[in-house]
Amino acid sequence: MEGILVNLPKHLPLLFNGLQETLYMVGVSLVAAAIVGVPLGVLVVVTEDGHILKQRWLNLLLGGVINVGRSIPFIILMVAIIPFTRAVVGTSIGTSAAIVPLGVAAIPFLARVTESSLKEVDPGVIEAARAMGASRVEIIFKVLIPESLGSLILGLTITTISLVGYSAMAGAIGGGGLGDLAIRYGYQRFRGDIMLETVVILVLMVQAMQWVGSRLAKRVTHK
Amino acid sequence: MIEVRNVSKIYGGEGEVKALQGVDLYINKGEIFGIIGPSGAGKSTLLRCINLLETPTTGEIWFDGVELTGLSSRGLRRVRQKMGMIFQHFNLLSSRTVTENVEFPLEIIGMPKRLRRKKVKEMLELVGLTNRADHYPSQLSGGQKQRVGIARSLASDPKVLLCDEATSALDPATTRSILELIKEINLRLGLTVVLITHEMDVIRMICDRVAVMDEGLIKELDDVQKIFIRPESSITKDLLGQVKVKFDPTMVNDIDEGWILKITFVGPSTKEPIISQLIQKYRLVVNILAGNIEQVHGEAFGELVIKISGNEALLLEVINDLLTKNLSVEVLGHGRDSGKFAETSTSIV
């Protein structure tokens, strides 16, 4: 244990760099995935039978696409979409390149998370809004999303934490980050101390994310 | 005000359900119109057809001179903004405060923020919830939630208020206060109210007219008083059993002599000492078996089950006397030793 503490100051720049890379990958891919995934989830809910925008075929199609996306293992997705990654960021190696598969993987995940959150909204409240003459857009933005906001925030938290886990795998394409650090130094170079430090940072980070997420969710929920 | 013309609603799919089978209805401006029926009678579907939350399979809905089933979705939204609705489970937005809930319909009609706040204040005063303006629905009792529901439904100055079992989730005292509030608003604003319920008590307390529904059809439709005094369909009689005098039929089956009469009286006659008059005039022996008196549509409505003894001629005279006083009399039964008249006719009205 002593050895770990002694070497910690020397490792700090390395660890800090890894943390930055992880946050960058997770942050950017989360935002990108939310921009596509959340509306996708909303669309899946409202096009369902009996909902405000019933579209049976669109609903089945979207559901199918999401399922396909969710069934591909991340490590395979990462390699499979290399041409797409190259087209988007110009390279298939490095931290920025890792963002593409991370974002793509998070889209269907987030769509399902959004779907399950929105389905918790009491159908009676939607009916009340319809009875007041609200349009579909108003129902989505004034009823569905605000009413499920707490649940959505918890869903985003789960997604963020999953992305932290996935981002470790992105080390395989030179993605960098804490996971990569743990594998290259800790595992491949038998540096138990760096491995342990990385894991501790990851644990603390996940704890912090969950704490912030839960607090935020609680603040917006008045059930 | 509202006219439902030959509306039917059939839910398709396997095991097709005919929720409404050709309903005609006319609701006058300013009245409180009740629709009562057992669960599954189609009353909820009928109410939802009025603001087209449910689209009728066939038939027309007229509101204020406009036929609704032919409207565009935009036109329909406009019309709905002129119809308030309250619900059994209140259906308030949990993410909004009381003020913000009442503000919701005003946002939809596009009222500027400053005016909205003023209107919300007025509405909360109307329902007596000014001191709860910044509470969330989860912090309110059921009765308070329904008051918010009422404030919300009235905020956009609707011409009609649709009440979907609005008091069914509330205790009797709260039910009464909510019904009083609805009545007060009806009188003050001249608002037309359509309510559905499965409780005759609700009809009794505030409705002007009532439609009795069963199996997707209107079985009976009349002024509330008339329905209470002379129910015609068996379903109405069943429903009236909820509020009418509780009378054990075994009391009728096991008597030796005399007749059992049920006397129904309404309005001024409830204040007359009829029984005491009978006793004095005919020197009858009267035994009171059951009775109650209630308010129906603002008038007293009483029922009394009595047993009287004496010879047949005298009893017929008594009944005639009662009938001339505008009371309704029903012979429920008679003793073994009583006359032939009672054998052949068990009901005189």
Coordinates of C-alpha atoms in Angstrom, one line a residue:
Chain A
M1 CA 0.0 0.0 0.0
E2 CA 2.9 2.3 0.8
G3 CA 4.3 2.0 -2.7
I4 CA 1.0 3.1 -4.2
L5 CA 0.9 6.3 -2.1
V6 CA 4.6 7.1 -2.8
N7 CA 4.1 6.8 -6.5
L8 CA 0.8 8.6 -6.7
P9 CA 2.2 12.2 -7.2
K10 CA 4.3 10.8 -10.1
H11 CA 1.2 9.2 -11.7
L12 CA -1.0 12.2 -11.3
P13 CA -0.4 13.8 -14.7
L14 CA -1.0 10.4 -16.3
L15 CA -4.2 9.8 -14.3
F16 CA -5.4 13.3 -14.9
N17 CA -4.9 13.0 -18.6
G18 CA -6.8 9.7 -18.6
L19 CA -9.7 11.2 -16.6
Q20 CA -9.9 14.1 -19.0
E21 CA -10.0 11.8 -22.0
T22 CA -12.7 9.6 -20.4
L23 CA -14.9 12.6 -19.5
Y24 CA -14.4 14.0 -23.0
M25 CA -15.4 10.7 -24.7
V26 CA -18.3 10.1 -22.4
G27 CA -19.5 13.8 -22.4
V28 CA -19.5 14.3 -26.1
S29 CA -20.9 10.9 -27.0
L30 CA -23.7 11.3 -24.4
V31 CA -24.7 14.7 -25.8
A32 CA -24.7 13.3 -29.3
A33 CA -26.6 10.2 -28.3
A34 CA -29.2 12.3 -26.4
I35 CA -29.8 14.5 -29.4
V36 CA -30.8 11.4 -31.4
G37 CA -31.8 8.9 -28.8
V38 CA -34.3 10.9 -26.7
P39 CA -36.4 12.1 -29.7
L40 CA -36.3 8.5 -31.0
G41 CA -37.6 7.2 -27.7
V42 CA -40.3 9.9 -27.6
L43 CA -41.3 8.9 -31.2
V44 CA -41.5 5.2 -30.2
V45 CA -43.9 6.0 -27.4
V46 CA -46.2 8.4 -29.2
T47 CA -46.5 6.2 -32.3
E48 CA -47.7 3.3 -30.2
D49 CA -51.3 2.0 -30.5
G50 CA -53.6 4.2 -28.5
H51 CA -51.1 7.1 -28.1
I52 CA -51.3 10.6 -29.5
L53 CA -49.6 9.8 -32.9
K54 CA -50.5 6.3 -33.6
Q55 CA -48.4 5.0 -36.5
R56 CA -48.2 1.3 -36.4
W57 CA -45.6 0.7 -39.1
L58 CA -43.3 3.5 -38.0
N59 CA -43.5 2.2 -34.5
L60 CA -42.6 -1.4 -35.6
L61 CA -39.8 -0.1 -37.8
L62 CA -38.3 2.1 -35.0
G63 CA -38.6 -0.7 -32.5
G64 CA -36.8 -3.1 -34.9
V65 CA -34.0 -0.6 -35.6
I66 CA -33.5 0.0 -31.9
N67 CA -33.4 -3.7 -31.1
V68 CA -30.8 -4.4 -33.9
G69 CA -28.7 -1.5 -32.5
R70 CA -28.9 -2.9 -29.0
S71 CA -28.1 -6.5 -29.9
I72 CA -24.7 -5.8 -31.5
P73 CA -21.9 -6.2 -28.9
F74 CA -20.0 -2.9 -28.5
I75 CA -16.6 -4.3 -29.3
I76 CA -18.0 -5.6 -32.7
L77 CA -19.9 -2.4 -33.4
M78 CA -16.7 -0.4 -32.8
V79 CA -14.9 -2.3 -35.5
A80 CA -17.9 -2.6 -37.8
I81 CA -18.5 1.1 -38.1
I82 CA -14.8 2.1 -38.7
P83 CA -15.6 3.4 -42.2
F84 CA -18.4 5.5 -40.8
T85 CA -16.1 6.8 -38.0
R86 CA -13.5 7.7 -40.6
A87 CA -16.1 9.6 -42.6
V88 CA -17.2 11.5 -39.5
V89 CA -14.0 12.4 -37.7
G90 CA -11.4 11.7 -40.4
T91 CA -9.6 8.9 -38.5
S92 CA -10.4 5.6 -36.9
I93 CA -7.9 5.8 -34.1
G94 CA -7.8 8.0 -31.1
T95 CA -10.1 9.6 -28.5
S96 CA -12.2 11.5 -31.0
A97 CA -12.6 8.4 -33.1
A98 CA -13.9 6.5 -30.0
I99 CA -16.7 9.0 -29.6
V100 CA -18.4 7.8 -32.8
P101 CA -19.1 4.2 -31.8
L102 CA -19.8 5.2 -28.2
G103 CA -22.4 7.7 -29.4
V104 CA -23.9 5.2 -31.8
A105 CA -24.1 2.5 -29.2
A106 CA -25.7 4.9 -26.7
I107 CA -28.5 6.0 -29.1
P108 CA -30.7 2.8 -29.0
F109 CA -29.9 2.4 -25.2
L110 CA -31.1 6.0 -24.6
A111 CA -34.1 5.5 -26.8
R112 CA -35.3 2.6 -24.7
V113 CA -34.5 4.4 -21.4
T114 CA -36.6 7.4 -22.7
E115 CA -39.3 5.1 -23.8
S116 CA -39.6 3.4 -20.4
S117 CA -39.6 6.8 -18.6
L118 CA -42.3 8.3 -20.8
K119 CA -44.5 5.2 -20.4
E120 CA -44.6 6.0 -16.7
V121 CA -46.6 9.1 -17.4
D122 CA -50.2 8.7 -16.2
P123 CA -52.5 8.2 -19.3
G124 CA -55.1 10.2 -17.5
V125 CA -52.9 13.3 -17.5
I126 CA -52.4 13.0 -21.3
E127 CA -56.2 12.7 -21.6
A128 CA -56.7 15.8 -19.6
A129 CA -54.3 17.7 -21.8
R130 CA -56.2 16.5 -24.9
A131 CA -59.5 17.5 -23.3
M132 CA -58.1 21.0 -22.9
G133 CA -57.3 21.2 -26.6
A134 CA -53.5 20.7 -26.4
S135 CA -51.8 19.8 -29.6
R136 CA -49.5 16.8 -29.9
V137 CA -46.4 19.0 -29.8
E138 CA -47.7 20.6 -26.6
I139 CA -48.5 17.2 -25.1
I140 CA -44.9 16.1 -25.7
F141 CA -43.2 19.2 -24.4
K142 CA -45.7 20.3 -21.7
V143 CA -46.8 17.0 -20.4
L144 CA -44.8 13.9 -21.4
I145 CA -41.3 15.3 -20.9
P146 CA -41.9 17.5 -17.8
E147 CA -43.9 14.7 -16.1
S148 CA -41.1 12.1 -16.7
L149 CA -38.2 14.4 -16.2
G150 CA -37.0 12.8 -13.0
S151 CA -37.1 9.4 -14.5
L152 CA -35.4 10.7 -17.6
I153 CA -32.6 12.2 -15.6
L154 CA -32.1 8.8 -13.8
G155 CA -32.1 7.2 -17.3
L156 CA -29.4 9.6 -18.5
T157 CA -27.4 8.8 -15.4
I158 CA -27.5 5.1 -16.1
T159 CA -26.5 5.8 -19.7
T160 CA -23.6 7.9 -18.6
I161 CA -22.3 5.3 -16.3
S162 CA -22.6 2.6 -19.0
L163 CA -20.7 4.8 -21.3
V164 CA -17.9 5.1 -18.8
G165 CA -17.7 1.3 -18.9
Y166 CA -17.9 1.1 -22.7
S167 CA -15.2 3.8 -23.0
A168 CA -12.7 1.5 -21.4
M169 CA -13.2 -0.9 -24.4
A170 CA -12.5 2.0 -26.7
G171 CA -8.9 1.6 -25.6
A172 CA -8.8 -1.2 -28.2
I173 CA -8.8 1.5 -31.0
G174 CA -6.5 3.7 -29.1
G175 CA -9.3 5.7 -27.5
G176 CA -7.4 6.6 -24.4
G177 CA -9.0 7.3 -21.1
L178 CA -8.9 5.7 -17.7
G179 CA -9.9 2.2 -19.0
D180 CA -7.1 2.3 -21.5
L181 CA -4.7 3.3 -18.8
A182 CA -5.7 0.5 -16.6
I183 CA -5.2 -2.1 -19.4
R184 CA -2.0 -0.7 -20.9
Y185 CA -0.2 0.1 -17.7
G186 CA -1.9 -1.9 -15.0
Y187 CA -2.5 -5.1 -17.0
Q188 CA 0.0 -5.3 -19.8
R189 CA 2.9 -3.8 -17.8
F190 CA 2.0 -5.5 -14.5
R191 CA 1.7 -2.1 -12.7
G192 CA -0.7 -3.1 -10.0
D193 CA -0.4 0.4 -8.4
I194 CA -1.6 2.2 -11.5
M195 CA -4.4 -0.4 -12.0
L196 CA -5.6 0.3 -8.5
E197 CA -5.4 4.0 -8.8
T198 CA -7.4 4.0 -12.0
V199 CA -10.0 1.7 -10.5
V200 CA -10.4 4.0 -7.5
I201 CA -10.8 7.0 -9.7
L202 CA -13.4 5.2 -11.8
V203 CA -15.3 4.1 -8.7
L204 CA -15.3 7.6 -7.3
M205 CA -16.4 9.0 -10.6
V206 CA -19.3 6.6 -10.9
Q207 CA -20.4 7.3 -7.4
A208 CA -20.3 11.1 -8.0
M209 CA -22.3 10.7 -11.2
Q210 CA -24.9 8.6 -9.5
W211 CA -25.1 11.0 -6.6
V212 CA -25.6 14.1 -8.9
G213 CA -28.1 12.2 -11.0
S214 CA -30.2 11.1 -8.1
R215 CA -30.1 14.5 -6.5
L216 CA -31.2 16.2 -9.7
A217 CA -34.0 13.6 -10.3
K218 CA -35.3 14.1 -6.8
R219 CA -35.3 17.9 -7.2
V220 CA -37.6 17.8 -10.3
T221 CA -39.9 15.0 -9.0
H222 CA -42.9 16.0 -7.0
K223 CA -44.9 12.8 -7.0
Chain B
M1 CA -76.3 23.4 -26.3
I2 CA -75.2 19.9 -26.8
E3 CA -76.9 17.4 -29.1
V4 CA -75.9 13.8 -29.5
R5 CA -77.6 12.3 -32.6
N6 CA -77.8 8.6 -33.0
V7 CA -74.3 8.0 -31.7
S8 CA -72.9 4.5 -31.6
K9 CA -69.4 3.4 -30.6
I10 CA -68.0 0.0 -31.4
Y11 CA -64.6 -1.1 -30.3
G12 CA -63.2 -3.3 -33.0
G13 CA -60.8 -6.2 -32.8
E14 CA -61.5 -9.6 -31.4
G15 CA -64.6 -9.7 -29.3
E16 CA -66.1 -6.6 -30.7
V17 CA -67.7 -4.4 -28.0
K18 CA -70.7 -2.2 -28.6
A19 CA -70.2 0.5 -26.0
L20 CA -72.9 2.8 -27.4
Q21 CA -75.8 1.6 -29.6
G22 CA -77.5 4.6 -31.0
V23 CA -77.8 7.3 -28.4
D24 CA -79.8 10.5 -28.8
L25 CA -79.5 13.2 -26.2
Y26 CA -80.2 16.9 -26.0
I27 CA -78.6 19.0 -23.2
N28 CA -80.0 22.4 -22.5
K29 CA -77.9 25.5 -21.8
G30 CA -77.4 26.1 -18.1
E31 CA -78.7 22.8 -16.9
I32 CA -76.9 20.2 -14.8
F33 CA -77.4 17.0 -16.7
G34 CA -76.6 13.7 -15.1
I35 CA -75.9 10.4 -16.8
I36 CA -76.1 7.4 -14.5
G37 CA -75.6 3.7 -15.0
P38 CA -73.8 0.7 -13.7
S39 CA -70.1 0.2 -14.8
G40 CA -69.9 -0.9 -18.4
A41 CA -73.1 0.9 -19.3
G42 CA -71.3 3.2 -21.7
K43 CA -71.6 6.4 -19.8
S44 CA -67.9 7.2 -19.8
T45 CA -67.7 6.5 -23.5
L46 CA -70.7 8.8 -24.1
L47 CA -69.1 11.6 -22.1
R48 CA -65.9 11.2 -24.1
C49 CA -67.8 11.3 -27.3
I50 CA -69.1 14.8 -26.4
N51 CA -65.6 16.3 -26.6
L52 CA -64.4 13.6 -29.1
L53 CA -61.8 12.1 -26.9
E54 CA -63.5 9.1 -28.3
T55 CA -64.6 9.2 -31.9
P56 CA -68.1 8.0 -32.4
T57 CA -68.3 5.1 -34.9
T58 CA -71.5 6.6 -36.3
G59 CA -73.7 9.6 -35.5
E60 CA -73.2 13.3 -34.9
I61 CA -72.2 15.5 -32.0
W62 CA -73.5 19.1 -32.1
F63 CA -72.1 21.7 -29.8
D64 CA -73.2 25.3 -29.9
G65 CA -74.4 24.9 -33.5
V66 CA -71.2 23.1 -34.8
E67 CA -71.0 19.5 -35.8
L68 CA -67.9 18.1 -34.2
T69 CA -67.1 14.8 -35.9
G70 CA -66.5 16.6 -39.2
L71 CA -64.0 19.1 -37.7
S72 CA -60.3 19.2 -38.5
S73 CA -58.0 18.4 -35.6
R74 CA -57.2 22.1 -35.3
G75 CA -60.9 23.0 -35.2
L76 CA -61.6 20.3 -32.7
R77 CA -58.8 21.6 -30.4
R78 CA -60.5 25.1 -30.5
V79 CA -63.8 23.5 -29.5
R80 CA -62.2 21.5 -26.7
Q81 CA -60.8 24.8 -25.3
K82 CA -64.4 25.8 -24.8
M83 CA -65.2 22.6 -22.9
G84 CA -63.8 22.0 -19.4
M85 CA -63.4 18.5 -18.0
I86 CA -62.7 17.1 -14.6
F87 CA -61.9 13.5 -13.8
Q88 CA -62.3 10.9 -11.1
H89 CA -58.5 10.8 -10.5
F90 CA -58.1 14.5 -11.0
N91 CA -55.3 14.1 -13.6
L92 CA -53.2 17.0 -12.4
L93 CA -49.7 17.4 -13.7
S94 CA -47.5 16.3 -10.8
S95 CA -44.6 18.4 -12.1
R96 CA -46.5 21.6 -11.8
T97 CA -47.7 23.6 -8.8
V98 CA -51.3 24.4 -8.3
T99 CA -50.9 27.8 -10.0
E100 CA -49.0 26.2 -12.9
N101 CA -51.7 23.5 -13.3
V102 CA -54.5 26.1 -13.5
E103 CA -52.3 28.0 -16.0
F104 CA -51.9 25.1 -18.3
P105 CA -55.1 25.6 -20.4
L106 CA -54.3 29.3 -20.6
E107 CA -50.9 28.5 -22.1
I108 CA -52.7 26.4 -24.6
I109 CA -55.1 29.2 -25.7
G110 CA -52.0 31.4 -25.9
M111 CA -52.9 34.0 -23.2
P112 CA -49.9 36.3 -22.2
K113 CA -48.2 35.5 -18.9
R114 CA -49.4 38.6 -17.1
L115 CA -53.1 37.9 -17.8
R116 CA -52.6 34.2 -17.0
R117 CA -51.5 34.9 -13.5
K118 CA -54.4 37.2 -12.9
K119 CA -56.9 34.6 -14.2
V120 CA -55.3 31.9 -12.1
K121 CA -55.7 34.0 -9.0
E122 CA -59.4 34.5 -9.8
M123 CA -59.9 30.8 -10.3
L124 CA -58.2 29.8 -7.1
E125 CA -60.4 32.3 -5.2
L126 CA -63.4 30.8 -6.8
V127 CA -62.5 27.3 -5.6
G128 CA -61.1 28.5 -2.3
L129 CA -57.5 27.4 -2.7
T130 CA -55.6 30.7 -2.7
N131 CA -53.5 29.5 0.2
R132 CA -52.3 26.5 -1.7
A133 CA -51.2 28.3 -4.9
D134 CA -47.5 27.1 -4.6
H135 CA -48.1 23.6 -3.4
Y136 CA -47.6 20.6 -5.6
P137 CA -50.6 18.2 -6.2
S138 CA -48.9 15.5 -4.1
Q139 CA -49.2 17.9 -1.1
L140 CA -53.0 18.2 -1.4
S141 CA -55.9 16.1 -0.2
G142 CA -58.3 14.5 -2.7
G143 CA -60.9 17.2 -2.3
Q144 CA -58.3 19.9 -2.8
K145 CA -57.0 18.2 -5.9
Q146 CA -60.5 18.1 -7.4
R147 CA -60.8 21.8 -6.6
V148 CA -57.6 22.4 -8.6
G149 CA -59.2 20.3 -11.3
I150 CA -62.3 22.5 -11.3
A151 CA -60.2 25.7 -11.3
R152 CA -58.2 24.3 -14.2
S153 CA -61.2 23.3 -16.2
L154 CA -62.9 26.7 -15.8
A155 CA -59.8 28.8 -16.5
S156 CA -60.4 29.1 -20.2
D157 CA -64.0 30.2 -19.7
P158 CA -65.6 27.1 -21.1
K159 CA -69.3 26.9 -22.0
V160 CA -69.7 23.4 -20.6
L161 CA -68.2 21.4 -17.9
L162 CA -67.9 17.6 -18.3
C163 CA -67.5 15.7 -15.1
D164 CA -66.2 12.1 -15.3
E165 CA -67.1 10.5 -12.0
A166 CA -65.7 13.6 -10.4
T167 CA -66.6 12.6 -6.9
S168 CA -66.2 8.8 -7.0
A169 CA -62.8 8.8 -5.4
L170 CA -63.9 11.2 -2.6
D171 CA -65.4 10.6 0.8
P172 CA -69.1 11.6 1.4
A173 CA -68.4 14.9 3.1
T174 CA -65.9 16.0 0.4
T175 CA -68.3 14.7 -2.3
R176 CA -70.9 17.0 -0.9
S177 CA -68.6 20.1 -0.8
I178 CA -67.4 19.4 -4.4
L179 CA -71.0 19.0 -5.6
E180 CA -72.0 22.2 -3.9
L181 CA -69.1 24.0 -5.6
I182 CA -70.3 22.6 -9.0
K183 CA -73.8 23.8 -8.3
E184 CA -72.6 27.2 -7.2
I185 CA -70.6 27.6 -10.4
N186 CA -73.5 26.4 -12.4
L187 CA -75.7 29.1 -10.9
R188 CA -73.1 31.9 -10.9
L189 CA -71.6 31.4 -14.3
G190 CA -74.6 29.9 -16.0
L191 CA -72.4 27.0 -16.9
T192 CA -73.9 23.9 -18.5
V193 CA -72.7 20.8 -16.6
V194 CA -72.8 17.2 -17.9
L195 CA -71.8 14.6 -15.3
I196 CA -71.6 10.9 -15.2
T197 CA -71.8 8.9 -12.0
H198 CA -72.8 5.5 -10.7
E199 CA -74.2 7.1 -7.5
M200 CA -77.9 8.1 -7.3
D201 CA -77.0 10.4 -4.5
V202 CA -75.0 12.6 -6.8
I203 CA -77.9 12.9 -9.2
R204 CA -80.3 13.6 -6.3
M205 CA -78.1 16.4 -4.9
I206 CA -77.4 18.5 -8.0
C207 CA -78.9 17.3 -11.3
D208 CA -81.9 18.9 -13.1
R209 CA -82.4 16.1 -15.6
V210 CA -81.0 12.6 -15.7
A211 CA -80.4 9.9 -18.3
V212 CA -80.3 6.3 -17.1
M213 CA -78.0 4.2 -19.2
D214 CA -77.4 0.5 -19.5
E215 CA -75.9 -1.7 -22.1
G216 CA -75.0 1.3 -24.4
L217 CA -78.5 2.6 -24.5
I218 CA -80.5 5.3 -22.7
K219 CA -83.2 3.5 -20.8
E220 CA -84.9 6.4 -19.3
L221 CA -84.5 10.2 -19.5
D222 CA -86.5 12.7 -17.5
D223 CA -86.5 15.4 -14.7
V224 CA -84.8 14.0 -11.7
Q225 CA -87.9 14.3 -9.5
K226 CA -90.0 12.4 -12.0
I227 CA -87.4 9.6 -12.1
F228 CA -87.4 9.4 -8.4
I229 CA -91.1 9.3 -8.0
R230 CA -92.0 7.1 -10.9
P231 CA -89.1 5.1 -12.2
E232 CA -90.1 3.1 -15.2
S233 CA -87.2 0.8 -16.2
S234 CA -85.9 -1.9 -14.0
I235 CA -82.4 -0.5 -14.1
T236 CA -83.6 2.8 -12.7
K237 CA -85.4 1.0 -9.9
D238 CA -82.2 -0.9 -9.1
L239 CA -80.1 2.3 -9.0
L240 CA -82.7 4.0 -6.9
G241 CA -82.3 1.2 -4.4
Q242 CA -79.1 2.9 -3.4
V243 CA -80.9 5.9 -2.0
K244 CA -84.5 4.8 -1.4
V245 CA -85.9 3.5 1.8
K246 CA -84.2 0.2 2.9
F247 CA -87.0 -2.2 3.4
D248 CA -86.7 -5.9 4.3
P249 CA -89.1 -7.9 2.1
T250 CA -89.4 -10.7 4.7
M251 CA -91.4 -8.2 6.8
V252 CA -94.1 -8.3 4.1
N253 CA -94.2 -12.1 3.8
D254 CA -94.9 -12.9 7.4
I255 CA -97.9 -10.9 8.5
D256 CA -101.2 -12.1 9.7
E257 CA -103.4 -9.2 9.0
G258 CA -103.4 -5.7 7.5
W259 CA -101.9 -4.2 4.5
I260 CA -98.4 -2.9 3.9
L261 CA -98.3 0.4 2.0
K262 CA -95.4 2.4 0.7
I263 CA -96.3 6.1 0.5
T264 CA -94.1 8.4 -1.5
F265 CA -94.3 12.1 -1.0
V266 CA -92.7 15.1 -2.6
G267 CA -92.4 18.8 -1.8
P268 CA -95.0 20.5 0.4
S269 CA -96.8 17.2 1.3
T270 CA -93.7 16.2 3.2
K271 CA -94.5 18.8 5.8
E272 CA -98.0 17.6 6.5
P273 CA -98.7 15.3 9.4
I274 CA -100.3 12.7 7.2
I275 CA -100.0 9.7 9.4
S276 CA -101.3 11.5 12.4
Q277 CA -104.3 12.7 10.3
L278 CA -104.9 9.1 9.2
I279 CA -104.9 7.8 12.8
Q280 CA -107.3 10.5 14.0
K281 CA -109.7 10.4 11.1
Y282 CA -110.0 6.7 10.6
R283 CA -109.0 5.5 14.1
L284 CA -106.4 3.3 12.4
V285 CA -103.7 1.3 14.0
V286 CA -100.6 2.4 12.1
N287 CA -97.2 0.7 12.4
I288 CA -94.3 2.4 10.7
L289 CA -91.9 -0.1 9.2
A290 CA -89.4 2.0 7.4
G291 CA -89.0 5.5 6.2
N292 CA -86.7 8.3 5.1
I293 CA -86.7 11.8 3.7
E294 CA -84.1 13.4 1.5
Q295 CA -83.6 16.4 -0.7
V296 CA -84.1 15.7 -4.4
H297 CA -83.3 18.6 -6.7
G298 CA -83.9 21.0 -3.9
E299 CA -87.2 19.6 -2.8
A300 CA -87.9 17.2 0.0
F301 CA -88.6 13.6 -1.1
G302 CA -89.9 11.1 1.4
E303 CA -90.8 7.5 1.5
L304 CA -92.7 5.7 4.3
V305 CA -93.5 2.1 4.6
I306 CA -96.4 1.5 7.0
K307 CA -98.7 -1.3 8.1
I308 CA -102.4 -0.6 8.7
S309 CA -105.1 -2.8 9.8
G310 CA -108.9 -2.7 9.3
N311 CA -111.6 -3.9 6.9
E312 CA -111.1 -3.7 3.2
A313 CA -113.6 -0.9 2.5
L314 CA -111.9 1.3 5.1
L315 CA -108.4 0.6 3.7
L316 CA -109.6 1.5 0.2
E317 CA -111.0 4.7 1.5
V318 CA -107.7 5.5 3.2
I319 CA -105.8 4.9 0.0
N320 CA -108.2 7.1 -2.0
D321 CA -107.7 9.8 0.6
L322 CA -104.0 9.6 0.3
L323 CA -104.2 9.7 -3.5
T324 CA -106.2 12.9 -3.4
K325 CA -103.4 14.5 -1.4
N326 CA -101.1 13.9 -4.4
L327 CA -99.2 11.2 -2.8
S328 CA -98.2 8.0 -4.5
V329 CA -99.2 4.8 -2.8
E330 CA -98.1 1.3 -3.5
V331 CA -99.5 -1.8 -1.8
L332 CA -96.5 -3.9 -1.0
G333 CA -98.3 -6.8 0.6
H334 CA -101.1 -7.9 2.7
G335 CA -101.9 -10.3 5.5
R336 CA -103.4 -13.8 5.1
D337 CA -106.7 -12.7 6.4
S338 CA -107.1 -9.6 4.3
G339 CA -109.6 -9.1 1.6
K340 CA -109.9 -10.3 -2.0
F341 CA -109.1 -6.9 -3.4
A342 CA -105.6 -7.2 -2.3
E343 CA -105.4 -10.6 -3.8
T344 CA -106.2 -9.3 -7.3
S345 CA -104.3 -6.1 -7.2
T346 CA -101.2 -5.5 -5.3
S347 CA -100.4 -2.1 -6.6
I348 CA -102.4 1.0 -6.8
V349 CA -100.8 4.2 -7.8

